[in-house]
Amino acid sequence: MRAWGWILYGVLAAIGLAGFFLRFATGHQLAGYGSYVPWGLWVAAYIYFIGLSAGAFLLSALVYVFGVRRLEPIAPLALVVALASLLMALITIWFDLGHLERFYYVYLRPNFRSMMAWMVWLYTAYGLLLLSELYFALRRHLPRYADRRGVTGLLARLLTGGRKTPFTQEEIHRDEGILRVLGTIGVPLAIAFHGGVGALFGTVVAQDLWHSPIYPILFLTGALLSGGALMTAVYVFFWPRKDGQWKELSLLLGRVVLGLILFDLLLEWAEYSIPMWYGVGSEFKALWNTLFGPFWYVYWVFHILLGVVVPVLLLLWGVRGRLGAIGLASFLVAVTFLAIRLNLVIPSLVHPKLEGLVHAYHDHRLTFVYFPTWFEWSVVVFSVVLGFTVTYVLVRILPVIEGRLLKEVA
Amino acid sequence: MSEMESRRAFLEKVASTVFAGMVLGGQPVKAGAEPVKVELPPRPPDGPILPELEYEDVLVRMQRDLERALKKGTTPKWVMVIDTRKCVGCHACTVSCAVENKLPPGVVYRSVIEEQIGKYPEVSWRFLPRPCMQCDNPPCVPVCPVGATWKRADGIVEIDYDACIGCRYCLVSCPYQARTFDFGESWTQDTPGQGQMPYEELPTFEWGEVHVRKEGVVPSSPVGNARKCSFCLHRLEHGLLPQCVTTCIGRATFFGDASDPESLVFQLIHQPNAMRLKEELGTEPRVYYLV
């Protein structure tokens, strides 16, 4: 099983690296989007990853800010996952830029009327906050590793100034106070940046389907659901010690995921039913095309069947004590959430803004048909492999799980 | 091989002819000349009373308007007027614009939308050229995260190709889909031959700057940028009308300073049949259509 896992990792890493090199060697030429559908899989993947990050972070905030002690064991891991997902999101959207080398212009010459400029600045603040939270959550365990050789020892010495005496209760108490303050800043920050991503789409008047006040709310609920589901799947399947506490917490997380699926579905009902009810208008046409157009299966198979129906059934079964079912359901929700993100980004774009424009000038970049190319998928695979690697390495070299290294707990 | 070479030589000749055409096409029309009086045939004493006819090409009138606008000392208010009744759908404006700005495949500033009305044999066509609307309330400007696009005092929405990061947020924000992204493709790409043709290596003078496109790990702007119609700002600065105006065979496109009541465009946009696209959005386009 373990060997298969590494083989899969190797294959994905090879695909990802191929995508990475192609992106630099060929720019945007192998991508399937064009000028009428200017954003594609990468933008969808980016909001998917950033949602995972915000969701995982808000889960950790339940512990550090709201004092939900039952979730305490997974809080540092949630911070690591949030950091890795943030990295995945940023690298994906960085590849999407026409001029990669100019990304820092957003810092040098920002236009704060642009939601995109806000987003970048908020991410930066959020990334720094994640790093400092992780530092204050973990440093109490570090003196134990100060004598070690290798990266762990080096990091332990660097981060605590060579300290070898254990942290006193008083010091730990003080660190928890700092964590509470950081988390308290982090909650509105996470809401602002992810709601802001929703607003980045929602504020665009030209795109009928995006231009809706529900978008920021939809993005936040989606973040909680996808990030929460990802953390649940990771916890159920990969937590090194499967004891009574693990069982109890898995059941709790399963119930949370179930509740969030249903709440997200309620918002989605509003998103689809309001513009579609009377069967007229351009939004109706575009949404009808999402549900019953050529890519109907993205909605019905990947989202509704594999992301809602199957997980809900599994969870109803799982909360009676079948933890494997909870893990599988959460995994399905976390993975198929990309389908929801694709259905947020693409349908509005493939809907022409001026009828007949597509026949005015013929070019493969000037069509309203979009399907992600293998190249685009390979770049997303690169981001996923990178996120996994960062998470794995951090869990190995830092005492993320119960204040210890992965191999010590296992 | 020799066949390939002769093909290349032939294309080179064509390219240099096109280039020469562009240079010659840039000669300003001599303005200031008085309207030509049309010679009328002698009127028979008992015939119908004919008015004294005068004829002047609108291009000459617009050239005179342009020179006045550039000399008057205050900022002009550039507008474009397109008479849909005169447009025959020849696409000369689309092509001449591509030549003027050396546009690569996939980048187009002024496409002409064709719409078929009715079914054969009761059928007709109508045409709608769509340049950048140079909106007074442009949705593409506030979205730019780095402020690489802005509204000029004369009304033109400008892009700084050296600042644009290529995020394409402005493309999704334009209700007229008037912006296109330069993917770095070239006309000779994937064709048999020996690389780029000379015409593909010519610089573009858009926005009054000199840019030579080049694809690469770090692409040379405007590759990797959002691009759009500039009302031929670089030509205006040299006293020339936009290329699409001068090449319109039906004289269906008009250009000028709307702050000058004497100008042709001023008179046209105040007609009751002047319309703008998507008025309901409040973008206040600077392109008017006569219908």
Coordinates of N, CA and C in Angstrom, one line a residue, chain A residues 48-221:
Chain A
Y48 N -10.0 27.1 -5.8 CA -10.2 25.9 -5.0 C -9.1 25.7 -3.9
F49 N -7.9 25.9 -4.3 CA -6.8 25.8 -3.3 C -6.9 26.8 -2.2
I50 N -7.2 28.0 -2.6 CA -7.3 29.1 -1.6 C -8.4 28.9 -0.7
G51 N -9.5 28.2 -1.2 CA -10.6 27.9 -0.3 C -10.2 26.8 0.7
L52 N -9.4 25.8 0.2 CA -8.9 24.8 1.1 C -8.1 25.4 2.2
S53 N -7.3 26.4 1.9 CA -6.4 27.1 2.8 C -7.3 27.8 3.9
A54 N -8.2 28.6 3.4 CA -9.1 29.4 4.3 C -9.9 28.5 5.2
G55 N -10.4 27.4 4.7 CA -11.2 26.4 5.5 C -10.3 25.7 6.5
A56 N -9.1 25.3 6.2 CA -8.3 24.6 7.2 C -7.9 25.6 8.2
F57 N -7.6 26.9 7.8 CA -7.2 27.9 8.8 C -8.4 28.2 9.8
L58 N -9.6 28.3 9.3 CA -10.7 28.6 10.1 C -11.0 27.5 11.1
L59 N -10.6 26.2 10.7 CA -10.8 25.1 11.6 C -9.8 25.2 12.8
S60 N -8.5 25.7 12.5 CA -7.6 25.9 13.5 C -8.0 27.0 14.4
A61 N -8.7 28.0 13.8 CA -9.1 29.2 14.6 C -10.2 28.7 15.7
L62 N -10.9 27.7 15.4 CA -11.9 27.2 16.4 C -11.2 26.8 17.7
V63 N -10.0 26.3 17.5 CA -9.2 25.9 18.7 C -8.6 27.2 19.4
Y64 N -7.8 28.0 18.5 CA -7.0 29.0 19.1 C -7.8 30.2 19.5
V65 N -8.9 30.5 18.8 CA -9.7 31.7 19.2 C -10.9 31.3 20.0
F66 N -11.7 30.3 19.6 CA -12.9 30.0 20.2 C -12.8 28.9 21.3
G67 N -11.6 28.4 21.5 CA -11.3 27.5 22.6 C -12.0 26.1 22.5
V68 N -12.3 25.6 21.3 CA -12.9 24.3 21.1 C -11.8 23.3 21.3
R69 N -11.6 22.8 22.6 CA -10.5 22.0 23.0 C -10.5 20.6 22.3
R70 N -11.7 20.2 21.9 CA -11.8 18.8 21.3 C -11.0 18.7 20.0
L71 N -10.9 19.9 19.3 CA -10.2 19.9 18.0 C -8.7 20.2 18.2
E72 N -8.3 20.3 19.4 CA -6.9 20.8 19.6 C -5.8 19.9 18.9
P73 N -6.0 18.5 18.9 CA -4.9 17.7 18.3 C -4.6 18.1 16.9
I74 N -5.6 18.5 16.1 CA -5.4 18.7 14.7 C -5.0 20.2 14.3
A75 N -5.1 21.1 15.3 CA -4.9 22.5 15.0 C -3.6 22.8 14.3
P76 N -2.4 22.3 14.9 CA -1.1 22.7 14.2 C -1.1 22.1 12.8
L77 N -1.7 20.9 12.6 CA -1.7 20.2 11.3 C -2.5 21.1 10.3
A78 N -3.6 21.6 10.9 CA -4.5 22.5 10.0 C -3.7 23.7 9.6
L79 N -2.9 24.2 10.4 CA -2.1 25.4 10.0 C -1.1 25.0 8.9
V80 N -0.5 23.8 9.0 CA 0.4 23.4 8.0 C -0.3 23.2 6.7
V81 N -1.5 22.6 6.7 CA -2.3 22.3 5.5 C -2.7 23.7 4.9
A82 N -3.0 24.6 5.8 CA -3.4 26.0 5.3 C -2.2 26.6 4.6
L83 N -1.0 26.5 5.1 CA 0.1 27.1 4.5 C 0.5 26.4 3.2
A84 N 0.4 25.1 3.2 CA 0.7 24.4 1.9 C -0.4 24.7 0.8
S85 N -1.6 24.8 1.2 CA -2.7 25.1 0.2 C -2.5 26.6 -0.3
L86 N -2.1 27.5 0.6 CA -1.8 28.8 0.2 C -0.7 28.9 -0.9
L87 N 0.3 28.1 -0.6 CA 1.4 28.0 -1.6 C 0.9 27.4 -2.9
M88 N 0.1 26.4 -2.9 CA -0.4 25.8 -4.1 C -1.2 26.8 -4.9
A89 N -2.1 27.6 -4.2 CA -2.9 28.6 -4.8 C -2.1 29.7 -5.5
L90 N -1.1 30.1 -4.7 CA -0.3 31.3 -5.3 C 0.6 30.8 -6.5
I91 N 1.1 29.6 -6.4 CA 1.9 29.2 -7.5 C 1.1 29.0 -8.8
T92 N -0.2 28.5 -8.5 CA -1.1 28.2 -9.7 C -1.4 29.6 -10.4
I93 N -1.8 30.6 -9.6 CA -2.2 31.8 -10.1 C -1.0 32.6 -10.7
W94 N 0.2 32.3 -10.1 CA 1.4 32.9 -10.7 C 1.7 32.4 -12.1
F95 N 1.5 31.1 -12.3 CA 1.7 30.6 -13.6 C 0.6 31.1 -14.6
D96 N -0.5 31.6 -14.1 CA -1.6 32.1 -15.0 C -1.2 33.5 -15.5
L97 N -0.3 34.2 -14.9 CA 0.0 35.6 -15.3 C 0.7 35.5 -16.7
G98 N 0.5 36.6 -17.5 CA 1.2 36.7 -18.8 C 2.6 37.1 -18.6
H99 N 2.9 37.9 -17.5 CA 4.3 38.2 -17.2 C 4.6 37.8 -15.8
L100 N 5.1 36.6 -15.6 CA 5.4 36.1 -14.3 C 6.4 37.0 -13.5
E101 N 7.3 37.6 -14.3 CA 8.4 38.4 -13.7 C 7.9 39.7 -13.1
R102 N 6.6 40.1 -13.4 CA 6.2 41.4 -12.9 C 5.2 41.3 -11.7
F103 N 5.2 40.1 -11.1 CA 4.2 39.9 -10.1 C 4.3 40.9 -8.9
Y104 N 5.6 41.4 -8.7 CA 5.8 42.3 -7.6 C 5.3 43.7 -7.8
Y105 N 4.9 44.0 -9.1 CA 4.3 45.3 -9.3 C 3.0 45.5 -8.5
V106 N 2.4 44.4 -8.0 CA 1.2 44.5 -7.2 C 1.6 45.1 -5.8
Y107 N 2.9 45.0 -5.5 CA 3.3 45.6 -4.2 C 3.9 47.0 -4.5
L108 N 4.5 47.2 -5.7 CA 5.2 48.5 -5.9 C 4.2 49.5 -6.4
R109 N 3.2 49.1 -7.2 CA 2.2 50.1 -7.7 C 0.8 49.6 -7.7
P110 N 0.3 49.3 -6.4 CA -1.0 48.7 -6.3 C -2.1 49.7 -6.7
N111 N -3.2 49.2 -7.2 CA -4.4 50.0 -7.4 C -5.5 49.5 -6.5
F112 N -5.7 50.2 -5.4 CA -6.5 49.6 -4.4 C -8.0 49.7 -4.7
R113 N -8.4 50.1 -5.9 CA -9.8 50.0 -6.3 C -10.0 48.6 -6.8
S114 N -8.9 47.9 -7.2 CA -9.0 46.6 -7.8 C -9.1 45.6 -6.7
M115 N -10.1 44.7 -6.8 CA -10.3 43.6 -5.8 C -9.1 42.7 -5.8
M116 N -8.4 42.6 -7.0 CA -7.3 41.7 -7.1 C -6.1 42.2 -6.3
A117 N -5.9 43.6 -6.3 CA -4.8 44.1 -5.5 C -5.1 43.8 -4.0
W118 N -6.3 44.0 -3.6 CA -6.7 43.8 -2.2 C -6.4 42.3 -1.9
M119 N -6.7 41.5 -2.8 CA -6.6 40.0 -2.5 C -5.1 39.7 -2.3
V120 N -4.2 40.2 -3.2 CA -2.8 39.9 -3.0 C -2.2 40.4 -1.7
W121 N -2.7 41.7 -1.4 CA -2.2 42.2 -0.1 C -2.7 41.4 1.1
L122 N -3.9 41.0 1.0 CA -4.5 40.3 2.2 C -3.8 38.9 2.3
Y123 N -3.5 38.3 1.1 CA -2.8 37.0 1.1 C -1.5 37.1 1.8
T124 N -0.8 38.2 1.5 CA 0.6 38.4 2.0 C 0.5 38.5 3.5
A125 N -0.5 39.3 4.0 CA -0.7 39.4 5.5 C -1.1 38.0 6.1
Y126 N -1.9 37.3 5.4 CA -2.4 36.0 5.8 C -1.2 35.0 5.9
G127 N -0.4 35.0 4.8 CA 0.8 34.1 4.8 C 1.7 34.4 6.0
L128 N 2.0 35.6 6.2 CA 2.9 36.0 7.4 C 2.2 35.6 8.7
L129 N 0.9 35.8 8.8 CA 0.2 35.4 10.0 C 0.3 33.9 10.2
L130 N 0.1 33.1 9.1 CA 0.2 31.6 9.2 C 1.6 31.2 9.8
L131 N 2.6 31.8 9.2 CA 4.0 31.5 9.6 C 4.2 31.8 11.1
S132 N 3.7 33.0 11.5 CA 3.9 33.3 12.9 C 3.1 32.4 13.9
E133 N 1.8 32.1 13.4 CA 1.0 31.2 14.3 C 1.7 29.9 14.4
L134 N 2.2 29.4 13.3 CA 2.8 28.0 13.3 C 4.0 28.1 14.3
Y135 N 4.8 29.2 14.3 CA 5.9 29.4 15.1 C 5.5 29.3 16.6
F136 N 4.5 30.1 16.9 CA 4.1 30.1 18.4 C 3.4 28.8 18.8
A137 N 2.8 28.1 17.8 CA 2.2 26.8 18.2 C 3.2 25.7 18.4
L138 N 4.3 25.8 17.7 CA 5.3 24.7 17.8 C 6.5 25.0 18.6
R139 N 6.8 26.2 18.9 CA 8.1 26.4 19.5 C 8.3 25.8 20.9
R140 N 7.2 25.6 21.6 CA 7.2 25.1 23.0 C 7.8 23.6 22.9
H141 N 7.7 23.0 21.8 CA 8.2 21.6 21.7 C 9.7 21.6 21.2
L142 N 10.2 22.7 20.7 CA 11.4 22.6 20.0 C 12.7 22.4 20.9
P143 N 12.7 22.9 22.1 CA 14.0 22.6 22.9 C 14.4 21.2 23.0
R144 N 13.4 20.3 22.9 CA 13.6 18.8 23.0 C 14.5 18.4 21.8
Y145 N 14.5 19.1 20.7 CA 15.2 18.7 19.5 C 16.5 19.4 19.3
A146 N 16.8 20.3 20.2 CA 18.0 21.2 20.0 C 19.3 20.4 19.8
D147 N 19.4 19.2 20.4 CA 20.6 18.5 20.3 C 20.7 17.6 19.0
R148 N 19.6 17.6 18.3 CA 19.6 16.7 17.1 C 20.5 17.2 16.0
R149 N 20.9 16.2 15.2 CA 21.6 16.6 13.9 C 20.5 16.8 12.9
G150 N 20.9 17.2 11.7 CA 19.9 17.3 10.6 C 19.1 18.6 10.7
V151 N 18.1 18.6 9.8 CA 17.2 19.8 9.6 C 16.5 20.2 10.9
T152 N 15.9 19.1 11.5 CA 15.1 19.3 12.7 C 15.9 20.0 13.8
G153 N 17.1 19.5 14.1 CA 17.9 20.1 15.1 C 18.3 21.6 14.7
L154 N 18.7 21.8 13.5 CA 19.0 23.1 13.0 C 17.9 24.1 13.2
L155 N 16.7 23.6 12.7 CA 15.5 24.5 12.9 C 15.2 24.8 14.3
A156 N 15.3 23.7 15.2 CA 15.1 23.9 16.6 C 16.0 24.9 17.2
R157 N 17.3 24.8 16.9 CA 18.3 25.8 17.4 C 18.0 27.2 16.9
L158 N 17.7 27.3 15.6 CA 17.5 28.6 14.9 C 16.3 29.3 15.5
L159 N 15.2 28.5 15.7 CA 13.9 29.2 16.0 C 13.8 29.5 17.5
T160 N 14.6 28.8 18.3 CA 14.5 29.1 19.8 C 15.8 29.7 20.3
G161 N 16.7 30.1 19.4 CA 18.0 30.7 19.8 C 18.9 29.7 20.6
G162 N 18.9 28.4 20.2 CA 19.7 27.4 20.9 C 19.3 27.0 22.3
R163 N 18.1 27.3 22.6 CA 17.5 27.0 23.9 C 17.3 25.5 24.1
K164 N 17.7 25.0 25.3 CA 17.6 23.6 25.6 C 16.7 23.3 26.7
T165 N 16.4 24.3 27.6 CA 15.5 24.0 28.7 C 14.1 24.1 28.2
P166 N 13.3 23.1 28.7 CA 11.9 23.1 28.2 C 11.1 24.4 28.6
F167 N 10.1 24.7 27.9 CA 9.3 25.8 28.1 C 8.5 25.6 29.4
T168 N 8.4 26.6 30.3 CA 7.6 26.5 31.5 C 6.1 26.6 31.2
Q169 N 5.3 26.2 32.1 CA 3.8 26.4 32.0 C 3.5 27.8 31.7
E170 N 4.2 28.7 32.4 CA 3.9 30.1 32.2 C 4.2 30.6 30.8
E171 N 5.3 30.1 30.3 CA 5.7 30.5 28.9 C 4.7 30.0 27.9
I172 N 4.3 28.7 28.1 CA 3.3 28.1 27.2 C 2.0 28.9 27.3
H173 N 1.6 29.3 28.5 CA 0.4 30.0 28.6 C 0.5 31.4 27.9
R174 N 1.7 32.0 27.9 CA 1.9 33.2 27.2 C 1.8 33.0 25.7
D175 N 2.4 31.9 25.2 CA 2.3 31.6 23.8 C 0.9 31.4 23.3
E176 N 0.1 30.8 24.2 CA -1.3 30.6 23.8 C -2.0 31.9 23.7
G177 N -1.7 32.8 24.6 CA -2.3 34.1 24.6 C -1.9 34.8 23.2
I178 N -0.7 34.7 22.8 CA -0.3 35.3 21.5 C -1.0 34.6 20.4
L179 N -1.2 33.3 20.5 CA -1.9 32.5 19.4 C -3.4 33.0 19.4
R180 N -3.9 33.3 20.5 CA -5.3 33.7 20.5 C -5.4 35.1 19.8
V181 N -4.4 36.0 20.1 CA -4.5 37.3 19.4 C -4.3 37.1 17.9
L182 N -3.3 36.3 17.5 CA -3.0 36.1 16.1 C -4.2 35.5 15.4
G183 N -4.8 34.5 16.1 CA -6.0 33.8 15.5 C -7.2 34.8 15.4
T184 N -7.3 35.7 16.4 CA -8.4 36.7 16.4 C -8.2 37.7 15.2
I185 N -6.9 38.0 14.9 CA -6.7 38.8 13.7 C -7.0 38.0 12.5
G186 N -6.6 36.7 12.6 CA -6.7 35.8 11.4 C -8.1 35.6 10.9
V187 N -9.0 35.5 11.8 CA -10.4 35.1 11.4 C -11.0 36.2 10.5
P188 N -11.0 37.5 10.9 CA -11.5 38.4 9.9 C -10.7 38.5 8.7
L189 N -9.4 38.3 8.8 CA -8.5 38.3 7.7 C -8.9 37.2 6.7
A190 N -9.1 36.0 7.2 CA -9.5 34.9 6.3 C -10.8 35.1 5.7
I191 N -11.8 35.7 6.5 CA -13.1 36.0 5.9 C -12.9 37.1 4.8
A192 N -12.1 38.1 5.1 CA -11.9 39.2 4.2 C -11.2 38.7 2.9
F193 N -10.2 37.8 3.0 CA -9.5 37.5 1.8 C -10.3 36.5 1.0
H194 N -11.0 35.6 1.6 CA -11.7 34.6 0.8 C -13.1 35.2 0.3
G195 N -13.7 36.0 1.2 CA -14.9 36.7 0.7 C -14.4 37.7 -0.4
G196 N -13.2 38.2 -0.3 CA -12.6 39.1 -1.3 C -12.5 38.4 -2.6
V197 N -12.1 37.1 -2.6 CA -12.0 36.3 -3.8 C -13.3 36.2 -4.5
G198 N -14.4 36.0 -3.6 CA -15.7 36.0 -4.1 C -16.1 37.3 -4.7
A199 N -15.7 38.4 -4.1 CA -16.0 39.7 -4.5 C -15.2 40.0 -5.8
L200 N -14.1 39.5 -6.0 CA -13.3 39.7 -7.2 C -14.1 39.3 -8.4
F201 N -14.9 38.2 -8.2 CA -15.8 37.8 -9.3 C -17.1 38.5 -9.3
G202 N -17.7 38.7 -8.1 CA -19.0 39.3 -7.9 C -19.1 40.7 -8.4
T203 N -18.0 41.4 -8.3 CA -18.0 42.9 -8.7 C -18.0 43.1 -10.2
V204 N -17.8 42.1 -11.0 CA -17.6 42.3 -12.4 C -19.0 42.4 -13.1
V205 N -19.3 43.6 -13.5 CA -20.7 43.9 -14.0 C -20.9 43.1 -15.4
A206 N -19.8 43.0 -16.1 CA -20.0 42.4 -17.5 C -20.3 40.9 -17.4
Q207 N -20.1 40.2 -16.3 CA -20.3 38.8 -16.2 C -21.6 38.6 -15.4
D208 N -22.7 38.3 -16.1 CA -24.0 38.1 -15.5 C -24.0 37.1 -14.4
L209 N -23.4 36.0 -14.6 CA -23.5 35.0 -13.5 C -22.7 35.3 -12.3
W210 N -21.6 36.0 -12.5 CA -20.8 36.3 -11.3 C -21.4 37.5 -10.5
H211 N -22.0 38.4 -11.2 CA -22.4 39.7 -10.6 C -23.6 39.5 -9.6
S212 N -23.3 38.8 -8.5 CA -24.3 38.5 -7.6 C -23.8 38.7 -6.1
P213 N -24.6 39.3 -5.2 CA -24.1 39.5 -3.9 C -23.8 38.1 -3.1
I214 N -24.3 37.0 -3.7 CA -24.2 35.8 -2.9 C -22.8 35.2 -3.1
Y215 N -22.0 35.7 -4.1 CA -20.7 35.1 -4.4 C -19.7 35.1 -3.2
P216 N -19.5 36.2 -2.5 CA -18.6 36.1 -1.4 C -19.0 35.1 -0.3
I217 N -20.4 35.1 -0.1 CA -20.9 34.1 0.9 C -20.7 32.7 0.5
L218 N -20.9 32.5 -0.8 CA -20.8 31.2 -1.4 C -19.3 30.7 -1.3
F219 N -18.4 31.6 -1.5 CA -17.0 31.3 -1.5 C -16.6 30.9 -0.1
L220 N -17.1 31.6 0.9 CA -16.8 31.3 2.3 C -17.3 30.0 2.8
T221 N -18.6 29.7 2.4 CA -19.1 28.4 2.8 C -18.3 27.3 2.1

